[in-house]
Short mmCIF file of C-alpha atoms in Angstrom, two decimals:
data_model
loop_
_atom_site.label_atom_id
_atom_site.label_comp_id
_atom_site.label_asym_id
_atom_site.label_seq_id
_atom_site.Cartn_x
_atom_site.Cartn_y
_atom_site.Cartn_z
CA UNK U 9 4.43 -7.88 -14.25
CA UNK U 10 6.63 -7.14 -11.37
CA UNK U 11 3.71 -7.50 -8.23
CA UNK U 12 2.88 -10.78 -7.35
CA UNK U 13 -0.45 -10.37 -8.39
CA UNK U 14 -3.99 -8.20 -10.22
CA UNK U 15 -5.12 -7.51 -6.40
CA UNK U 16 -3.46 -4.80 -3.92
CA UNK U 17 -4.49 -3.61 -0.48
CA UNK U 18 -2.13 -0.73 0.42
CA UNK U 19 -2.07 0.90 3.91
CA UNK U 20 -0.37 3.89 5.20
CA UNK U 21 -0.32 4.89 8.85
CA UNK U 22 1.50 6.20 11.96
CA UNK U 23 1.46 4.79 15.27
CA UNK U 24 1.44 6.44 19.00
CA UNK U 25 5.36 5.99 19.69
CA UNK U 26 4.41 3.94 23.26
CA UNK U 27 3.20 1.36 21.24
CA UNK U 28 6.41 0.78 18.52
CA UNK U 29 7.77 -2.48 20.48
CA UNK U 30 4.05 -4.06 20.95
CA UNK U 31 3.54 -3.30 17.13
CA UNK U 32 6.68 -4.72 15.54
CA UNK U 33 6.00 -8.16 17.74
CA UNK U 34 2.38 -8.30 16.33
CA UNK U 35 3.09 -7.50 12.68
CA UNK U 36 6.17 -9.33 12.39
CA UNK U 37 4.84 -12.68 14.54
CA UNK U 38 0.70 -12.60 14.15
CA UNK U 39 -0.63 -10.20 11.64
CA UNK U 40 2.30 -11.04 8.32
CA UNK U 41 1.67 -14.40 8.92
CA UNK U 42 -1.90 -14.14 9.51
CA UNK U 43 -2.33 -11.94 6.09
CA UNK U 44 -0.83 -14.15 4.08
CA UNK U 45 -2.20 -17.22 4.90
CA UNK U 46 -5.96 -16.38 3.30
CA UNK U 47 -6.49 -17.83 0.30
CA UNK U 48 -5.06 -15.87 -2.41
CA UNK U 49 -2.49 -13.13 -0.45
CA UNK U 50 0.45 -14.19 -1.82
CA UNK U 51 2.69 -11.44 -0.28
CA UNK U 52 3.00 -8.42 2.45
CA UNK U 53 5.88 -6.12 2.95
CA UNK U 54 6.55 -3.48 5.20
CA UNK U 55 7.97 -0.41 4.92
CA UNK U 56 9.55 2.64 7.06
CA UNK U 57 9.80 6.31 5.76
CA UNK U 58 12.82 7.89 4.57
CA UNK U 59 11.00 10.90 3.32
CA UNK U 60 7.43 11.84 3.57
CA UNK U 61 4.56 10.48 5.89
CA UNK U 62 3.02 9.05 7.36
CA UNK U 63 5.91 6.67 8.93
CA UNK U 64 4.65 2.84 7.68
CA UNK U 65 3.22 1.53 4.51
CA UNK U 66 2.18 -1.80 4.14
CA UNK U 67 1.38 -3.52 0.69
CA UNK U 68 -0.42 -6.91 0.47
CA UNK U 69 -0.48 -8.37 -2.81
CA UNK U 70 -3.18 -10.81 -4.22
CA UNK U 71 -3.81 -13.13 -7.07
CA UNK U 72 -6.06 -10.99 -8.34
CA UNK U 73 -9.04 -8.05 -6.93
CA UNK U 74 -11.60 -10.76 -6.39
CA UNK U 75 -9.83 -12.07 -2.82
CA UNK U 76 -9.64 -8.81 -1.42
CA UNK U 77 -13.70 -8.78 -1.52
CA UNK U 78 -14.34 -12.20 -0.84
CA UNK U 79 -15.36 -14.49 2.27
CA UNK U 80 -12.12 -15.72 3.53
CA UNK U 81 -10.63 -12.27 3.84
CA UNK U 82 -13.84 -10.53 5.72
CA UNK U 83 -14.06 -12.97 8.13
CA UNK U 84 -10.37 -12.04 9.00
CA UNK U 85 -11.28 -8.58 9.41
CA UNK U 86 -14.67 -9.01 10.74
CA UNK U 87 -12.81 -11.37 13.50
CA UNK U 88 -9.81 -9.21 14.45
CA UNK U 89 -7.75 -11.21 17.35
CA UNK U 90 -7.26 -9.37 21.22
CA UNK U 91 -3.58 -8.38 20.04
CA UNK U 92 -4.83 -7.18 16.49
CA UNK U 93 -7.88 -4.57 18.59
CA UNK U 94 -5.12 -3.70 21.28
CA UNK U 95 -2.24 -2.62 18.46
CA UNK U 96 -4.43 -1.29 15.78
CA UNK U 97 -5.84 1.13 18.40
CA UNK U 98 -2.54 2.93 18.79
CA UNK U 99 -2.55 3.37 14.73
CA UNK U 100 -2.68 7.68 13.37
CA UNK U 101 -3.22 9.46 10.35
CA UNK U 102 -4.34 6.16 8.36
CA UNK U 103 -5.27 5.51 4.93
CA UNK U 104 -6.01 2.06 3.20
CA UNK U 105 -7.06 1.24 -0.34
CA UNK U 106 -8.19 -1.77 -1.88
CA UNK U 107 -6.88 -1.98 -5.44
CA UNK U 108 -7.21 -3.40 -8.67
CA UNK U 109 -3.37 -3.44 -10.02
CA UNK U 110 -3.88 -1.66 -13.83
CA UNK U 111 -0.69 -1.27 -14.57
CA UNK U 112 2.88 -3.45 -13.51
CA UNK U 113 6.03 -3.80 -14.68
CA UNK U 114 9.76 -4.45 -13.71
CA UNK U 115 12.21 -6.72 -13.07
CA UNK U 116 11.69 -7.72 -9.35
CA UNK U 117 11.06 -6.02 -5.92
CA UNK U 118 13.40 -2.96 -4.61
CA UNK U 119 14.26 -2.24 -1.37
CA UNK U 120 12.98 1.61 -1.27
CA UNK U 121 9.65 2.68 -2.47
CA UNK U 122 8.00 5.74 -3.44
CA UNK U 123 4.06 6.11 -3.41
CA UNK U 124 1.96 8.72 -4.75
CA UNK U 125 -1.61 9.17 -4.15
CA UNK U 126 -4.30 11.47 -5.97
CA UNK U 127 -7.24 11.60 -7.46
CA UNK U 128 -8.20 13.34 -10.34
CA UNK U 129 -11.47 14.78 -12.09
CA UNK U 130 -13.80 11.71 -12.64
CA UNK U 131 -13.91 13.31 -16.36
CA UNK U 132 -10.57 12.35 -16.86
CA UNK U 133 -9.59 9.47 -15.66
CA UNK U 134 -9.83 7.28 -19.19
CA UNK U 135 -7.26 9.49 -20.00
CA UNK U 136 -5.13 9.69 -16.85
CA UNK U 137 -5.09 6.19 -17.03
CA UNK U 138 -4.73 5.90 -20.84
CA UNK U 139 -1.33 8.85 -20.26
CA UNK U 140 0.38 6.45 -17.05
CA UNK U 141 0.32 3.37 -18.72
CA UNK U 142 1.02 3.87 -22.02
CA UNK U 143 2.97 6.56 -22.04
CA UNK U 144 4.39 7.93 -18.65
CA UNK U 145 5.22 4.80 -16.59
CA UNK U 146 6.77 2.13 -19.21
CA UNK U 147 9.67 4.16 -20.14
CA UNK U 148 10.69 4.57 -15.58
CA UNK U 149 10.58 0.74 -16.04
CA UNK U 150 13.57 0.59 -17.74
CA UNK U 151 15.63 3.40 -15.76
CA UNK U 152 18.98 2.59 -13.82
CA UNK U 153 18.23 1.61 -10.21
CA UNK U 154 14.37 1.25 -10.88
CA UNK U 155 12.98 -2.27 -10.02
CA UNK U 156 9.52 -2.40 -10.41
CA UNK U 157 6.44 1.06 -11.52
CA UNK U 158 2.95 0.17 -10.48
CA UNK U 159 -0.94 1.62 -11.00
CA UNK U 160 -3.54 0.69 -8.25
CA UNK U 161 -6.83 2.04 -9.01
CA UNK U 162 -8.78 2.13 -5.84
CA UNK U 163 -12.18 0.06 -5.60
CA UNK U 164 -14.37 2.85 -3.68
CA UNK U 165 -16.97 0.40 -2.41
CA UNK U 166 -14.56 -2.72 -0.93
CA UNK U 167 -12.00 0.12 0.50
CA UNK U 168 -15.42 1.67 2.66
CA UNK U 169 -16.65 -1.56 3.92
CA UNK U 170 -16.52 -0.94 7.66
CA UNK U 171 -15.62 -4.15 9.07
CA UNK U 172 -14.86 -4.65 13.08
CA UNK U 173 -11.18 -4.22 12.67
CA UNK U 174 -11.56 -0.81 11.13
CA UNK U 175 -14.03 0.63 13.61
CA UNK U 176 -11.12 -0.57 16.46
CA UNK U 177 -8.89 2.61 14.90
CA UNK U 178 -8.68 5.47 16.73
CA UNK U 179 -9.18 7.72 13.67
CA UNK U 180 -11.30 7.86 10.28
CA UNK U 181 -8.95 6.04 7.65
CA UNK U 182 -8.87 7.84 4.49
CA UNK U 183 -9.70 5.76 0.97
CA UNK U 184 -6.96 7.39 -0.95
CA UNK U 185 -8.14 6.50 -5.26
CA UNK U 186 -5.48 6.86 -7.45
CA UNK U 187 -1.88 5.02 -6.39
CA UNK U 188 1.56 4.88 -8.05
CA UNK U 189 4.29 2.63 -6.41
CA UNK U 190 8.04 2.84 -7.47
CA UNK U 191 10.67 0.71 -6.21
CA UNK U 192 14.31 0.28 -6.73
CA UNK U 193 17.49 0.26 -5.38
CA UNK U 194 18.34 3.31 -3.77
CA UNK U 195 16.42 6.43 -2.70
CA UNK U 196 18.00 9.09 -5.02
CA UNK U 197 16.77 7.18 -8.21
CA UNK U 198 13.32 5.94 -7.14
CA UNK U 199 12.93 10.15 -6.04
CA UNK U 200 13.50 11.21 -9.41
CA UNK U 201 11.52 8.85 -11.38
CA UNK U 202 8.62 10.18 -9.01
CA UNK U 203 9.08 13.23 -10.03
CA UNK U 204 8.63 12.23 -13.45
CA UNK U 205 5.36 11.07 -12.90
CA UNK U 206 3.86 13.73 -10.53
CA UNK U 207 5.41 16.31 -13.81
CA UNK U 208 3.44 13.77 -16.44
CA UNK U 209 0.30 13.97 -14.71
CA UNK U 210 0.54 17.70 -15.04
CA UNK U 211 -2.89 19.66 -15.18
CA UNK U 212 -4.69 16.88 -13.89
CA UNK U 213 -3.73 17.93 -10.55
CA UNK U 214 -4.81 21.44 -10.62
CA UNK U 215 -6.38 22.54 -7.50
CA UNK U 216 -5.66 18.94 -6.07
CA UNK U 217 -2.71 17.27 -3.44
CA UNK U 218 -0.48 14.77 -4.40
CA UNK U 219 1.25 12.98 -1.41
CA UNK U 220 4.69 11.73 -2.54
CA UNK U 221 6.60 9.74 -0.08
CA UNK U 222 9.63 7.17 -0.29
CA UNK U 223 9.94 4.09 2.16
CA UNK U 224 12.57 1.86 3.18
CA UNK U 225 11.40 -1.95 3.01
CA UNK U 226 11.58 -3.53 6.51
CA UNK U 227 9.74 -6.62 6.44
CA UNK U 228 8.42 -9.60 3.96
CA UNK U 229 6.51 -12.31 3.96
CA UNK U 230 4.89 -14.74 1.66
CA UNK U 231 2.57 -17.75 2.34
CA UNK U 232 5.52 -18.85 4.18
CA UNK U 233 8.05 -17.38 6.03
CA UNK U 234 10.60 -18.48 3.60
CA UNK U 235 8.74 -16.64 0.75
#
């Protein structure tokens, strides 16, 4: 397993450009360390687009699905801090899912990532989800300049839960359900082994949109700032 844990909350957004400086201060100095110091987060990373939107994503990684639905994590969100409401209201175009990790392997963390969200017909996912792990993602595991191919599979409920800090957004956040993360080295190869998985999931996404973007890591943090 190449994630640091069973539990993933991952969180896509955009931000009013006034408010870039006031943002990077608050996520880098407040909200990282803030994250990761609930029981169970054991790390967050940000990212920056290269291709695709929107511009950030942010993945928080848990022991395991349980934390992301428990006390210690509401009260965070149900208790969001003056800077959190202020910075949080200049966020766009946001989505957020919290995930049960099905699928993870790899050899360690990359510096560029590519995500892909979808759903698919509720009659098929046993066998979406049967086709990515056993067949479609392993093999990307193992290709040069891939670190690291992940499944999140959304949990509808938790994701909805409107706690305080989500009704300070601007906007509606969409719950996306299905999730693939790829990260490696470089852009070019974590791109094509994308492409290999939007081409595997094939006629499952008939009629539907798959968002496929790539991110440059800017930021990490674990329980402590040295990891």
């Amino acid at each position: 397993m190449s994630l640091a844990g069973t539990g993933a909350v991952a969180i896509w957004h955009d931000l009013l450009p006034s408010a870039k400086d006031a943002f990077y201060e608050w996520h880098n100095r407040e909200h990282m360390p803030e994250r990761t110091a609930v029981p169970g987060f054991v790390r967050g990373r940000r990212y920056i687009a290269l291709s695709g939107t929107p511009e950030y994503f942010n993945l928080y990684e848990a022991s395991n699905p349980e934390v992301l639905s428990g006390p210690d994590y509401l009260a965070r969100l149900n208790a969001p801090t003056p800077w959190t409401r202020e910075v949080v209201a200049s966020f766009r175009n946001v989505a957020r899912s919290v995930c049960r990790v099905a699928y993870s392997a790899g050899v360690g963390q990359g510096g560029v990532m590519a995500t892909l969200r979808f759903d698919v017909p509720a009659d098929a996912h046993a066998h979406v989800a049967d086709s990515l792990c056993s067949h479609a993602l392993p093999p990307l595991a193992n290709r040069v300049g891939i670190c690291g191919v992940h499944l999140c599979l959304t949990d509808e409920a938790t994701s909805n839960i409107q706690t305080t800090e989500k009704k300070a957004r601007a906007n509606a956040t969409l719950v996306p359900t299905w999730i693939v993360l790829i990260e490696g080295g470089w852009e070019a190869a974590v791109d094509a082994a994308a492409v290999k998985v939007e081409t595997a999931l094939g006629a499952a996404l008939i009629g539907r949109v798959l968002d496929r973007s790539i991110y440059r890591l800017e930021h990490e943090r674990g329980e402590t700032p040295a990891g």
